[in-house]
mmCIF file with all atom_site columns, C-alpha atoms in Angstrom:
data_model
loop_
_atom_site.group_PDB
_atom_site.id
_atom_site.type_symbol
_atom_site.label_atom_id
_atom_site.label_alt_id
_atom_site.label_comp_id
_atom_site.label_asym_id
_atom_site.label_entity_id
_atom_site.label_seq_id
_atom_site.pdbx_PDB_ins_code
_atom_site.Cartn_x
_atom_site.Cartn_y
_atom_site.Cartn_z
_atom_site.occupancy
_atom_site.B_iso_or_equiv
_atom_site.pdbx_formal_charge
_atom_site.auth_seq_id
_atom_site.auth_comp_id
_atom_site.auth_asym_id
_atom_site.auth_atom_id
_atom_site.pdbx_PDB_model_num
ATOM 1   C CA . UNK J 1 1   ? -0.018  0.128  0.089  1.00 62.00 ? 96  UNK J CA 1
ATOM 2   C CA . UNK J 1 2   ? 1.426   3.438  -0.987 1.00 80.00 ? 97  UNK J CA 1
ATOM 3   C CA . UNK J 1 3   ? 1.766   5.849  1.746  1.00 92.00 ? 98  UNK J CA 1
ATOM 4   C CA . UNK J 1 4   ? 1.278   9.541  1.915  1.00 96.00 ? 99  UNK J CA 1
ATOM 5   C CA . UNK J 1 5   ? 3.124   11.487 -0.457 1.00 96.00 ? 100 UNK J CA 1
ATOM 6   C CA . UNK J 1 6   ? 4.351   15.133 -0.136 1.00 97.00 ? 101 UNK J CA 1
ATOM 7   C CA . UNK J 1 7   ? 6.434   17.328 -2.149 1.00 96.00 ? 102 UNK J CA 1
ATOM 8   C CA . UNK J 1 8   ? 8.759   19.080 -2.172 1.00 97.00 ? 103 UNK J CA 1
ATOM 9   C CA . UNK J 1 9   ? 10.829  17.513 0.649  1.00 96.00 ? 104 UNK J CA 1
ATOM 10  C CA . UNK J 1 10  ? 12.768  20.702 1.387  1.00 97.00 ? 105 UNK J CA 1
ATOM 11  C CA . UNK J 1 11  ? 12.135  24.343 0.500  1.00 97.00 ? 106 UNK J CA 1
ATOM 12  C CA . UNK J 1 12  ? 14.102  27.485 1.231  1.00 98.00 ? 107 UNK J CA 1
ATOM 13  C CA . UNK J 1 13  ? 12.457  30.927 0.592  1.00 97.00 ? 108 UNK J CA 1
ATOM 14  C CA . UNK J 1 14  ? 12.997  34.537 1.698  1.00 97.00 ? 109 UNK J CA 1
ATOM 15  C CA . UNK J 1 15  ? 10.388  36.185 3.834  1.00 96.00 ? 110 UNK J CA 1
ATOM 16  C CA . UNK J 1 16  ? 7.503   37.778 1.997  1.00 97.00 ? 111 UNK J CA 1
ATOM 17  C CA . UNK J 1 17  ? 7.675   35.199 -0.650 1.00 97.00 ? 112 UNK J CA 1
ATOM 18  C CA . UNK J 1 18  ? 5.096   32.615 -1.328 1.00 97.00 ? 113 UNK J CA 1
ATOM 19  C CA . UNK J 1 19  ? 5.275   28.910 -1.211 1.00 98.00 ? 114 UNK J CA 1
ATOM 20  C CA . UNK J 1 20  ? 3.045   25.926 -1.880 1.00 98.00 ? 115 UNK J CA 1
ATOM 21  C CA . UNK J 1 21  ? 3.074   22.389 -0.589 1.00 98.00 ? 116 UNK J CA 1
ATOM 22  C CA . UNK J 1 22  ? 1.357   19.325 -2.030 1.00 97.00 ? 117 UNK J CA 1
ATOM 23  C CA . UNK J 1 23  ? -0.107  16.236 -0.455 1.00 97.00 ? 118 UNK J CA 1
ATOM 24  C CA . UNK J 1 24  ? -1.364  12.975 -2.061 1.00 96.00 ? 119 UNK J CA 1
ATOM 25  C CA . UNK J 1 25  ? -3.197  10.932 0.699  1.00 95.00 ? 120 UNK J CA 1
ATOM 26  C CA . UNK J 1 26  ? -3.561  7.134  0.849  1.00 94.00 ? 121 UNK J CA 1
ATOM 27  C CA . UNK J 1 27  ? -6.098  6.045  -1.970 1.00 92.00 ? 122 UNK J CA 1
ATOM 28  C CA . UNK J 1 28  ? -9.606  5.783  -0.295 1.00 89.00 ? 123 UNK J CA 1
ATOM 29  C CA . UNK J 1 29  ? -8.790  7.949  2.684  1.00 89.00 ? 124 UNK J CA 1
ATOM 30  C CA . UNK J 1 30  ? -11.559 10.628 3.132  1.00 88.00 ? 125 UNK J CA 1
ATOM 31  C CA . UNK J 1 31  ? -9.849  12.745 5.999  1.00 89.00 ? 126 UNK J CA 1
ATOM 32  C CA . UNK J 1 32  ? -6.763  14.714 5.310  1.00 92.00 ? 127 UNK J CA 1
ATOM 33  C CA . UNK J 1 33  ? -4.849  16.724 7.820  1.00 93.00 ? 128 UNK J CA 1
ATOM 34  C CA . UNK J 1 34  ? -2.239  19.467 7.492  1.00 95.00 ? 129 UNK J CA 1
ATOM 35  C CA . UNK J 1 35  ? 0.132   19.923 10.696 1.00 95.00 ? 130 UNK J CA 1
ATOM 36  C CA . UNK J 1 36  ? 2.899   22.234 11.475 1.00 95.00 ? 131 UNK J CA 1
ATOM 37  C CA . UNK J 1 37  ? 5.853   21.056 13.392 1.00 94.00 ? 132 UNK J CA 1
ATOM 38  C CA . UNK J 1 38  ? 8.167   23.580 14.583 1.00 94.00 ? 133 UNK J CA 1
ATOM 39  C CA . UNK J 1 39  ? 11.679  22.264 15.652 1.00 92.00 ? 134 UNK J CA 1
ATOM 40  C CA . UNK J 1 40  ? 11.629  20.764 19.165 1.00 88.00 ? 135 UNK J CA 1
ATOM 41  C CA . UNK J 1 41  ? 7.728   20.759 19.450 1.00 89.00 ? 136 UNK J CA 1
ATOM 42  C CA . UNK J 1 42  ? 4.965   18.218 18.647 1.00 89.00 ? 137 UNK J CA 1
ATOM 43  C CA . UNK J 1 43  ? 2.838   18.613 15.531 1.00 91.00 ? 138 UNK J CA 1
ATOM 44  C CA . UNK J 1 44  ? 0.165   21.148 15.576 1.00 90.00 ? 139 UNK J CA 1
ATOM 45  C CA . UNK J 1 45  ? -2.962  20.650 13.614 1.00 90.00 ? 140 UNK J CA 1
ATOM 46  C CA . UNK J 1 46  ? -3.651  23.410 11.048 1.00 93.00 ? 141 UNK J CA 1
ATOM 47  C CA . UNK J 1 47  ? -6.694  22.067 9.058  1.00 93.00 ? 142 UNK J CA 1
ATOM 48  C CA . UNK J 1 48  ? -8.677  18.994 8.729  1.00 90.00 ? 143 UNK J CA 1
ATOM 49  C CA . UNK J 1 49  ? -10.630 18.086 5.509  1.00 91.00 ? 144 UNK J CA 1
ATOM 50  C CA . UNK J 1 50  ? -13.411 15.415 5.298  1.00 87.00 ? 145 UNK J CA 1
ATOM 51  C CA . UNK J 1 51  ? -13.578 14.738 1.516  1.00 87.00 ? 146 UNK J CA 1
ATOM 52  C CA . UNK J 1 52  ? -13.329 18.136 -0.038 1.00 85.00 ? 147 UNK J CA 1
ATOM 53  C CA . UNK J 1 53  ? -14.980 19.989 2.996  1.00 89.00 ? 148 UNK J CA 1
ATOM 54  C CA . UNK J 1 54  ? -13.264 21.733 5.828  1.00 90.00 ? 149 UNK J CA 1
ATOM 55  C CA . UNK J 1 55  ? -13.976 20.105 9.314  1.00 86.00 ? 150 UNK J CA 1
ATOM 56  C CA . UNK J 1 56  ? -11.621 22.272 11.292 1.00 86.00 ? 151 UNK J CA 1
ATOM 57  C CA . UNK J 1 57  ? -9.394  25.173 10.540 1.00 91.00 ? 152 UNK J CA 1
ATOM 58  C CA . UNK J 1 58  ? -9.360  26.915 13.780 1.00 88.00 ? 153 UNK J CA 1
ATOM 59  C CA . UNK J 1 59  ? -5.664  26.903 14.150 1.00 89.00 ? 154 UNK J CA 1
ATOM 60  C CA . UNK J 1 60  ? -4.832  27.900 10.607 1.00 94.00 ? 155 UNK J CA 1
ATOM 61  C CA . UNK J 1 61  ? -3.583  31.638 10.256 1.00 94.00 ? 156 UNK J CA 1
ATOM 62  C CA . UNK J 1 62  ? -5.923  32.621 7.651  1.00 94.00 ? 157 UNK J CA 1
ATOM 63  C CA . UNK J 1 63  ? -4.371  35.870 6.800  1.00 96.00 ? 158 UNK J CA 1
ATOM 64  C CA . UNK J 1 64  ? -1.396  34.116 5.191  1.00 97.00 ? 159 UNK J CA 1
ATOM 65  C CA . UNK J 1 65  ? -2.176  30.349 5.102  1.00 97.00 ? 160 UNK J CA 1
ATOM 66  C CA . UNK J 1 66  ? -4.879  28.685 2.643  1.00 97.00 ? 161 UNK J CA 1
ATOM 67  C CA . UNK J 1 67  ? -5.516  25.161 1.911  1.00 97.00 ? 162 UNK J CA 1
ATOM 68  C CA . UNK J 1 68  ? -7.709  23.405 -0.531 1.00 95.00 ? 163 UNK J CA 1
ATOM 69  C CA . UNK J 1 69  ? -8.543  19.780 -1.375 1.00 95.00 ? 164 UNK J CA 1
ATOM 70  C CA . UNK J 1 70  ? -10.220 19.824 -4.721 1.00 82.00 ? 165 UNK J CA 1
ATOM 71  C CA . UNK J 1 71  ? -12.093 16.647 -5.804 1.00 85.00 ? 166 UNK J CA 1
ATOM 72  C CA . UNK J 1 72  ? -11.558 15.181 -2.348 1.00 84.00 ? 167 UNK J CA 1
ATOM 73  C CA . UNK J 1 73  ? -8.142  13.678 -3.110 1.00 92.00 ? 168 UNK J CA 1
ATOM 74  C CA . UNK J 1 74  ? -4.901  15.776 -3.340 1.00 95.00 ? 169 UNK J CA 1
ATOM 75  C CA . UNK J 1 75  ? -4.451  18.775 -1.324 1.00 97.00 ? 170 UNK J CA 1
ATOM 76  C CA . UNK J 1 76  ? -2.399  21.954 -1.406 1.00 97.00 ? 171 UNK J CA 1
ATOM 77  C CA . UNK J 1 77  ? -1.186  24.238 1.492  1.00 98.00 ? 172 UNK J CA 1
ATOM 78  C CA . UNK J 1 78  ? -0.014  27.738 0.598  1.00 98.00 ? 173 UNK J CA 1
ATOM 79  C CA . UNK J 1 79  ? 1.646   30.421 2.660  1.00 98.00 ? 174 UNK J CA 1
ATOM 80  C CA . UNK J 1 80  ? 1.524   33.997 1.223  1.00 97.00 ? 175 UNK J CA 1
ATOM 81  C CA . UNK J 1 81  ? 3.533   35.874 2.401  1.00 96.00 ? 176 UNK J CA 1
ATOM 82  C CA . UNK J 1 82  ? 5.864   33.833 4.515  1.00 97.00 ? 177 UNK J CA 1
ATOM 83  C CA . UNK J 1 83  ? 7.309   35.067 7.708  1.00 97.00 ? 178 UNK J CA 1
ATOM 84  C CA . UNK J 1 84  ? 10.473  33.881 9.485  1.00 97.00 ? 179 UNK J CA 1
ATOM 85  C CA . UNK J 1 85  ? 8.262   32.082 12.203 1.00 96.00 ? 180 UNK J CA 1
ATOM 86  C CA . UNK J 1 86  ? 6.721   29.870 9.495  1.00 97.00 ? 181 UNK J CA 1
ATOM 87  C CA . UNK J 1 87  ? 10.010  27.986 9.386  1.00 98.00 ? 182 UNK J CA 1
ATOM 88  C CA . UNK J 1 88  ? 8.872   24.525 10.265 1.00 97.00 ? 183 UNK J CA 1
ATOM 89  C CA . UNK J 1 89  ? 8.195   20.853 8.926  1.00 97.00 ? 184 UNK J CA 1
ATOM 90  C CA . UNK J 1 90  ? 4.717   20.736 7.348  1.00 98.00 ? 185 UNK J CA 1
ATOM 91  C CA . UNK J 1 91  ? 3.086   17.302 7.619  1.00 97.00 ? 186 UNK J CA 1
ATOM 92  C CA . UNK J 1 92  ? 0.408   15.906 5.835  1.00 97.00 ? 187 UNK J CA 1
ATOM 93  C CA . UNK J 1 93  ? -1.714  12.944 7.131  1.00 94.00 ? 188 UNK J CA 1
ATOM 94  C CA . UNK J 1 94  ? -4.861  10.906 6.042  1.00 92.00 ? 189 UNK J CA 1
ATOM 95  C CA . UNK J 1 95  ? -7.178  8.586  7.695  1.00 87.00 ? 190 UNK J CA 1
ATOM 96  C CA . UNK J 1 96  ? -10.030 6.575  6.464  1.00 82.00 ? 191 UNK J CA 1
ATOM 97  C CA . UNK J 1 97  ? -12.542 8.797  8.366  1.00 71.00 ? 192 UNK J CA 1
ATOM 98  C CA . UNK J 1 98  ? -15.931 8.386  9.465  1.00 62.00 ? 193 UNK J CA 1
ATOM 99  C CA . UNK J 1 99  ? -16.613 5.200  11.482 1.00 53.00 ? 194 UNK J CA 1
ATOM 100 C CA . UNK J 1 100 ? -14.382 3.074  9.439  1.00 43.00 ? 195 UNK J CA 1
ATOM 101 C CA . UNK J 1 101 ? -10.802 1.962  9.791  1.00 41.00 ? 196 UNK J CA 1
ATOM 102 C CA . UNK J 1 102 ? -8.643  1.626  12.930 1.00 50.00 ? 197 UNK J CA 1
ATOM 103 C CA . UNK J 1 103 ? -10.387 4.261  14.917 1.00 52.00 ? 198 UNK J CA 1
ATOM 104 C CA . UNK J 1 104 ? -9.307  7.104  12.562 1.00 68.00 ? 199 UNK J CA 1
ATOM 105 C CA . UNK J 1 105 ? -5.544  6.118  12.795 1.00 81.00 ? 200 UNK J CA 1
ATOM 106 C CA . UNK J 1 106 ? -3.650  8.778  10.913 1.00 87.00 ? 201 UNK J CA 1
ATOM 107 C CA . UNK J 1 107 ? -0.905  7.796  8.391  1.00 91.00 ? 202 UNK J CA 1
ATOM 108 C CA . UNK J 1 108 ? 1.743   10.690 7.980  1.00 94.00 ? 203 UNK J CA 1
ATOM 109 C CA . UNK J 1 109 ? 3.781   11.704 5.130  1.00 95.00 ? 204 UNK J CA 1
ATOM 110 C CA . UNK J 1 110 ? 7.374   12.362 5.335  1.00 94.00 ? 205 UNK J CA 1
ATOM 111 C CA . UNK J 1 111 ? 6.813   16.187 5.689  1.00 96.00 ? 206 UNK J CA 1
ATOM 112 C CA . UNK J 1 112 ? 8.202   19.270 3.778  1.00 97.00 ? 207 UNK J CA 1
ATOM 113 C CA . UNK J 1 113 ? 10.820  21.177 5.650  1.00 97.00 ? 208 UNK J CA 1
ATOM 114 C CA . UNK J 1 114 ? 10.452  24.959 5.159  1.00 98.00 ? 209 UNK J CA 1
ATOM 115 C CA . UNK J 1 115 ? 13.260  27.437 5.764  1.00 98.00 ? 210 UNK J CA 1
ATOM 116 C CA . UNK J 1 116 ? 12.250  31.045 5.584  1.00 97.00 ? 211 UNK J CA 1
ATOM 117 C CA . UNK J 1 117 ? 15.257  33.432 5.492  1.00 97.00 ? 212 UNK J CA 1
ATOM 118 C CA . UNK P 2 1   ? -9.396  18.551 25.959 1.00 57.00 ? 60  UNK P CA 1
ATOM 119 C CA . UNK P 2 2   ? -7.475  16.554 28.515 1.00 61.00 ? 61  UNK P CA 1
ATOM 120 C CA . UNK P 2 3   ? -3.904  17.515 29.023 1.00 85.00 ? 62  UNK P CA 1
ATOM 121 C CA . UNK P 2 4   ? -1.171  14.929 29.143 1.00 92.00 ? 63  UNK P CA 1
ATOM 122 C CA . UNK P 2 5   ? 2.260   14.996 30.993 1.00 93.00 ? 64  UNK P CA 1
ATOM 123 C CA . UNK P 2 6   ? 5.279   12.912 29.963 1.00 95.00 ? 65  UNK P CA 1
ATOM 124 C CA . UNK P 2 7   ? 8.832   12.873 30.863 1.00 96.00 ? 66  UNK P CA 1
ATOM 125 C CA . UNK P 2 8   ? 10.967  14.742 28.525 1.00 95.00 ? 67  UNK P CA 1
ATOM 126 C CA . UNK P 2 9   ? 13.333  12.036 27.941 1.00 97.00 ? 68  UNK P CA 1
ATOM 127 C CA . UNK P 2 10  ? 14.139  8.418  28.924 1.00 97.00 ? 69  UNK P CA 1
ATOM 128 C CA . UNK P 2 11  ? 16.962  5.984  28.292 1.00 97.00 ? 70  UNK P CA 1
ATOM 129 C CA . UNK P 2 12  ? 16.573  2.232  27.793 1.00 96.00 ? 71  UNK P CA 1
ATOM 130 C CA . UNK P 2 13  ? 19.140  -0.547 27.189 1.00 97.00 ? 72  UNK P CA 1
ATOM 131 C CA . UNK P 2 14  ? 18.783  -2.587 23.992 1.00 97.00 ? 73  UNK P CA 1
ATOM 132 C CA . UNK P 2 15  ? 16.686  -5.843 24.577 1.00 96.00 ? 74  UNK P CA 1
ATOM 133 C CA . UNK P 2 16  ? 15.147  -4.553 27.654 1.00 96.00 ? 75  UNK P CA 1
ATOM 134 C CA . UNK P 2 17  ? 11.618  -3.303 28.037 1.00 97.00 ? 76  UNK P CA 1
ATOM 135 C CA . UNK P 2 18  ? 10.879  0.287  27.703 1.00 97.00 ? 77  UNK P CA 1
ATOM 136 C CA . UNK P 2 19  ? 8.067   1.569  29.933 1.00 98.00 ? 78  UNK P CA 1
ATOM 137 C CA . UNK P 2 20  ? 6.907   5.082  28.895 1.00 98.00 ? 79  UNK P CA 1
ATOM 138 C CA . UNK P 2 21  ? 4.491   6.790  31.436 1.00 97.00 ? 80  UNK P CA 1
ATOM 139 C CA . UNK P 2 22  ? 1.833   9.354  30.623 1.00 96.00 ? 81  UNK P CA 1
ATOM 140 C CA . UNK P 2 23  ? -0.325  11.087 33.131 1.00 96.00 ? 82  UNK P CA 1
ATOM 141 C CA . UNK P 2 24  ? -3.783  12.297 32.034 1.00 93.00 ? 83  UNK P CA 1
ATOM 142 C CA . UNK P 2 25  ? -5.560  13.097 35.294 1.00 93.00 ? 84  UNK P CA 1
ATOM 143 C CA . UNK P 2 26  ? -8.383  15.152 33.529 1.00 90.00 ? 85  UNK P CA 1
ATOM 144 C CA . UNK P 2 27  ? -9.334  12.571 30.963 1.00 91.00 ? 86  UNK P CA 1
ATOM 145 C CA . UNK P 2 28  ? -13.131 12.532 30.112 1.00 87.00 ? 87  UNK P CA 1
ATOM 146 C CA . UNK P 2 29  ? -15.072 9.114  29.917 1.00 87.00 ? 88  UNK P CA 1
ATOM 147 C CA . UNK P 2 30  ? -15.399 9.290  26.039 1.00 85.00 ? 89  UNK P CA 1
ATOM 148 C CA . UNK P 2 31  ? -11.608 10.068 25.562 1.00 86.00 ? 90  UNK P CA 1
ATOM 149 C CA . UNK P 2 32  ? -9.171  7.540  24.262 1.00 88.00 ? 91  UNK P CA 1
ATOM 150 C CA . UNK P 2 33  ? -5.641  7.275  24.864 1.00 91.00 ? 92  UNK P CA 1
ATOM 151 C CA . UNK P 2 34  ? -3.487  7.210  21.652 1.00 91.00 ? 93  UNK P CA 1
ATOM 152 C CA . UNK P 2 35  ? 0.279   6.678  21.466 1.00 94.00 ? 94  UNK P CA 1
ATOM 153 C CA . UNK P 2 36  ? 2.334   7.769  18.397 1.00 94.00 ? 95  UNK P CA 1
ATOM 154 C CA . UNK P 2 37  ? 6.011   7.920  17.806 1.00 96.00 ? 96  UNK P CA 1
ATOM 155 C CA . UNK P 2 38  ? 8.149   9.951  15.595 1.00 96.00 ? 97  UNK P CA 1
ATOM 156 C CA . UNK P 2 39  ? 11.507  8.847  14.392 1.00 95.00 ? 98  UNK P CA 1
ATOM 157 C CA . UNK P 2 40  ? 14.037  11.425 13.299 1.00 90.00 ? 99  UNK P CA 1
ATOM 158 C CA . UNK P 2 41  ? 13.138  13.255 10.075 1.00 86.00 ? 100 UNK P CA 1
ATOM 159 C CA . UNK P 2 42  ? 9.924   11.044 9.693  1.00 91.00 ? 101 UNK P CA 1
ATOM 160 C CA . UNK P 2 43  ? 6.443   11.640 10.227 1.00 93.00 ? 102 UNK P CA 1
ATOM 161 C CA . UNK P 2 44  ? 4.671   10.304 13.268 1.00 94.00 ? 103 UNK P CA 1
ATOM 162 C CA . UNK P 2 45  ? 3.587   6.673  13.405 1.00 94.00 ? 104 UNK P CA 1
ATOM 163 C CA . UNK P 2 46  ? 0.545   5.184  15.103 1.00 91.00 ? 105 UNK P CA 1
ATOM 164 C CA . UNK P 2 47  ? 1.368   2.766  17.820 1.00 95.00 ? 106 UNK P CA 1
ATOM 165 C CA . UNK P 2 48  ? -1.595  1.810  19.862 1.00 93.00 ? 107 UNK P CA 1
ATOM 166 C CA . UNK P 2 49  ? -4.668  3.145  21.391 1.00 91.00 ? 108 UNK P CA 1
ATOM 167 C CA . UNK P 2 50  ? -7.067  2.176  24.204 1.00 91.00 ? 109 UNK P CA 1
ATOM 168 C CA . UNK P 2 51  ? -10.024 3.402  26.198 1.00 91.00 ? 110 UNK P CA 1
ATOM 169 C CA . UNK P 2 52  ? -9.968  1.498  29.456 1.00 90.00 ? 111 UNK P CA 1
ATOM 170 C CA . UNK P 2 53  ? -8.830  -1.925 28.816 1.00 87.00 ? 112 UNK P CA 1
ATOM 171 C CA . UNK P 2 54  ? -5.236  -2.950 28.366 1.00 93.00 ? 113 UNK P CA 1
ATOM 172 C CA . UNK P 2 55  ? -4.310  -3.281 24.801 1.00 95.00 ? 114 UNK P CA 1
ATOM 173 C CA . UNK P 2 56  ? -1.634  -5.180 22.873 1.00 96.00 ? 115 UNK P CA 1
ATOM 174 C CA . UNK P 2 57  ? -0.556  -5.322 19.459 1.00 94.00 ? 116 UNK P CA 1
ATOM 175 C CA . UNK P 2 58  ? 2.561   -6.322 17.459 1.00 94.00 ? 117 UNK P CA 1
ATOM 176 C CA . UNK P 2 59  ? 4.353   -3.167 18.411 1.00 93.00 ? 118 UNK P CA 1
ATOM 177 C CA . UNK P 2 60  ? 3.667   -2.496 21.935 1.00 97.00 ? 119 UNK P CA 1
ATOM 178 C CA . UNK P 2 61  ? 1.390   -2.879 25.056 1.00 97.00 ? 120 UNK P CA 1
ATOM 179 C CA . UNK P 2 62  ? -0.799  -0.259 26.667 1.00 97.00 ? 121 UNK P CA 1
ATOM 180 C CA . UNK P 2 63  ? -1.606  -0.323 30.226 1.00 97.00 ? 122 UNK P CA 1
ATOM 181 C CA . UNK P 2 64  ? -4.298  2.046  31.488 1.00 96.00 ? 123 UNK P CA 1
ATOM 182 C CA . UNK P 2 65  ? -4.893  2.429  35.111 1.00 96.00 ? 124 UNK P CA 1
ATOM 183 C CA . UNK P 2 66  ? -8.356  1.606  36.634 1.00 95.00 ? 125 UNK P CA 1
ATOM 184 C CA . UNK P 2 67  ? -9.090  5.214  37.265 1.00 95.00 ? 126 UNK P CA 1
ATOM 185 C CA . UNK P 2 68  ? -7.776  6.106  33.726 1.00 95.00 ? 127 UNK P CA 1
ATOM 186 C CA . UNK P 2 69  ? -5.652  8.912  35.206 1.00 95.00 ? 128 UNK P CA 1
ATOM 187 C CA . UNK P 2 70  ? -2.462  7.568  33.818 1.00 96.00 ? 129 UNK P CA 1
ATOM 188 C CA . UNK P 2 71  ? -0.996  4.929  31.274 1.00 97.00 ? 130 UNK P CA 1
ATOM 189 C CA . UNK P 2 72  ? 2.062   3.256  30.310 1.00 97.00 ? 131 UNK P CA 1
ATOM 190 C CA . UNK P 2 73  ? 3.229   2.335  26.814 1.00 98.00 ? 132 UNK P CA 1
ATOM 191 C CA . UNK P 2 74  ? 5.532   -0.902 27.004 1.00 98.00 ? 133 UNK P CA 1
ATOM 192 C CA . UNK P 2 75  ? 7.971   -1.821 24.277 1.00 97.00 ? 134 UNK P CA 1
ATOM 193 C CA . UNK P 2 76  ? 8.782   -5.327 25.497 1.00 96.00 ? 135 UNK P CA 1
ATOM 194 C CA . UNK P 2 77  ? 12.228  -5.770 23.783 1.00 95.00 ? 136 UNK P CA 1
ATOM 195 C CA . UNK P 2 78  ? 13.601  -2.243 22.723 1.00 96.00 ? 137 UNK P CA 1
ATOM 196 C CA . UNK P 2 79  ? 15.837  -2.125 19.610 1.00 97.00 ? 138 UNK P CA 1
ATOM 197 C CA . UNK P 2 80  ? 18.068  0.732  18.514 1.00 97.00 ? 139 UNK P CA 1
ATOM 198 C CA . UNK P 2 81  ? 15.299  1.595  15.830 1.00 95.00 ? 140 UNK P CA 1
ATOM 199 C CA . UNK P 2 82  ? 12.762  2.272  18.703 1.00 97.00 ? 141 UNK P CA 1
ATOM 200 C CA . UNK P 2 83  ? 14.752  5.520  19.371 1.00 97.00 ? 142 UNK P CA 1
ATOM 201 C CA . UNK P 2 84  ? 12.266  8.225  18.769 1.00 97.00 ? 143 UNK P CA 1
ATOM 202 C CA . UNK P 2 85  ? 9.993   10.729 20.285 1.00 97.00 ? 144 UNK P CA 1
ATOM 203 C CA . UNK P 2 86  ? 6.877   9.085  21.768 1.00 97.00 ? 145 UNK P CA 1
ATOM 204 C CA . UNK P 2 87  ? 3.521   11.068 22.042 1.00 95.00 ? 146 UNK P CA 1
ATOM 205 C CA . UNK P 2 88  ? 0.814   10.301 24.476 1.00 94.00 ? 147 UNK P CA 1
ATOM 206 C CA . UNK P 2 89  ? -2.419  11.906 23.236 1.00 90.00 ? 148 UNK P CA 1
ATOM 207 C CA . UNK P 2 90  ? -5.954  11.942 24.751 1.00 88.00 ? 149 UNK P CA 1
ATOM 208 C CA . UNK P 2 91  ? -8.662  12.692 22.416 1.00 82.00 ? 150 UNK P CA 1
ATOM 209 C CA . UNK P 2 92  ? -12.248 11.880 21.573 1.00 78.00 ? 151 UNK P CA 1
ATOM 210 C CA . UNK P 2 93  ? -12.102 9.233  18.814 1.00 67.00 ? 152 UNK P CA 1
ATOM 211 C CA . UNK P 2 94  ? -11.486 10.771 15.522 1.00 62.00 ? 153 UNK P CA 1
ATOM 212 C CA . UNK P 2 95  ? -11.180 14.411 16.882 1.00 63.00 ? 154 UNK P CA 1
ATOM 213 C CA . UNK P 2 96  ? -7.662  15.525 16.315 1.00 60.00 ? 155 UNK P CA 1
ATOM 214 C CA . UNK P 2 97  ? -8.262  19.464 16.506 1.00 58.00 ? 156 UNK P CA 1
ATOM 215 C CA . UNK P 2 98  ? -6.652  21.566 19.254 1.00 53.00 ? 157 UNK P CA 1
ATOM 216 C CA . UNK P 2 99  ? -3.604  24.015 19.605 1.00 45.00 ? 158 UNK P CA 1
ATOM 217 C CA . UNK P 2 100 ? -1.178  21.330 21.153 1.00 50.00 ? 159 UNK P CA 1
ATOM 218 C CA . UNK P 2 101 ? -2.369  18.172 19.489 1.00 72.00 ? 160 UNK P CA 1
ATOM 219 C CA . UNK P 2 102 ? 0.573   16.141 20.163 1.00 83.00 ? 161 UNK P CA 1
ATOM 220 C CA . UNK P 2 103 ? 2.465   17.871 22.981 1.00 83.00 ? 162 UNK P CA 1
ATOM 221 C CA . UNK P 2 104 ? 6.106   17.676 23.180 1.00 85.00 ? 163 UNK P CA 1
ATOM 222 C CA . UNK P 2 105 ? 6.530   13.985 23.945 1.00 93.00 ? 164 UNK P CA 1
ATOM 223 C CA . UNK P 2 106 ? 9.229   11.807 25.540 1.00 97.00 ? 165 UNK P CA 1
ATOM 224 C CA . UNK P 2 107 ? 12.419  11.372 23.691 1.00 97.00 ? 166 UNK P CA 1
ATOM 225 C CA . UNK P 2 108 ? 13.309  7.741  24.274 1.00 98.00 ? 167 UNK P CA 1
ATOM 226 C CA . UNK P 2 109 ? 17.063  6.610  23.559 1.00 98.00 ? 168 UNK P CA 1
ATOM 227 C CA . UNK P 2 110 ? 17.660  3.047  23.261 1.00 97.00 ? 169 UNK P CA 1
ATOM 228 C CA . UNK P 2 111 ? 21.478  2.339  24.015 1.00 96.00 ? 170 UNK P CA 1
ATOM 229 C CA . UNK P 2 112 ? 23.514  -0.657 23.080 1.00 95.00 ? 171 UNK P CA 1
#
C-alpha cells in the first residue's frame, strides 16, 4: 500500500515570498490533515478536511495560510507571504475517516521542511 | 481536551523493556489514549490506542490504570530502531483538533 506522498521535501524561501506544498493521501482515505511542526515541538493541527470540505481550520492563520482539497483527493497548502516564524516541517496525514478503519488512525507523510530566511 | 504529562526524556538498554509513562488526570469518559512515535526526520507513526482496557498489538502494549488517570506504553524488547519521540495523546475518537495536538512527547533513547 502506497503511503502519503508530499512534495517538495525541502524548500528555502525568503520572507514575504509565497510557497505551496502538495499532498497526495492514501487512496480511499476521506480525511486529510495538515500539521505544522516547529523544531523541538510536537505537530500542531492546522486544518482537517473530510472529503473536500473543511472540518476544522481553527488553528490556521488565515491571513497568510490557505489550503484546498479539490475533488476530495490531493491537497495543497499555501503560505503567502511567508514570515520567519513559518520555518517548520509541514506534515500531511490521512485517515479513512468516518466510523471506518482503525479508529481514525492517521498515516503521516514524510513532511516538507520549510526554511524562511 | 485532557492535558497529558510525559517525561522529557528516557533511556533504555537494547533488549530490555521500555516503559513510557503518561499522566492524563483530567481525561473524560469518552476520551481515548493514543500513542504515536516519531523517528528522526519522519512523520509520526501510530502505535496503539485504548479506552479503559489494556491493549496489545505487534508493536507494543498499553496499560491504562483503573481510574484512567495514567497509562504506560511498553515496548517489550527495545531495539536501537525504537529510538524516537513518543507522544501520548488523549482525544475523543477521531477528533484531532486543538492547539497542542501532540504535545512535546518523550524522547526515548535506546542504547547498545
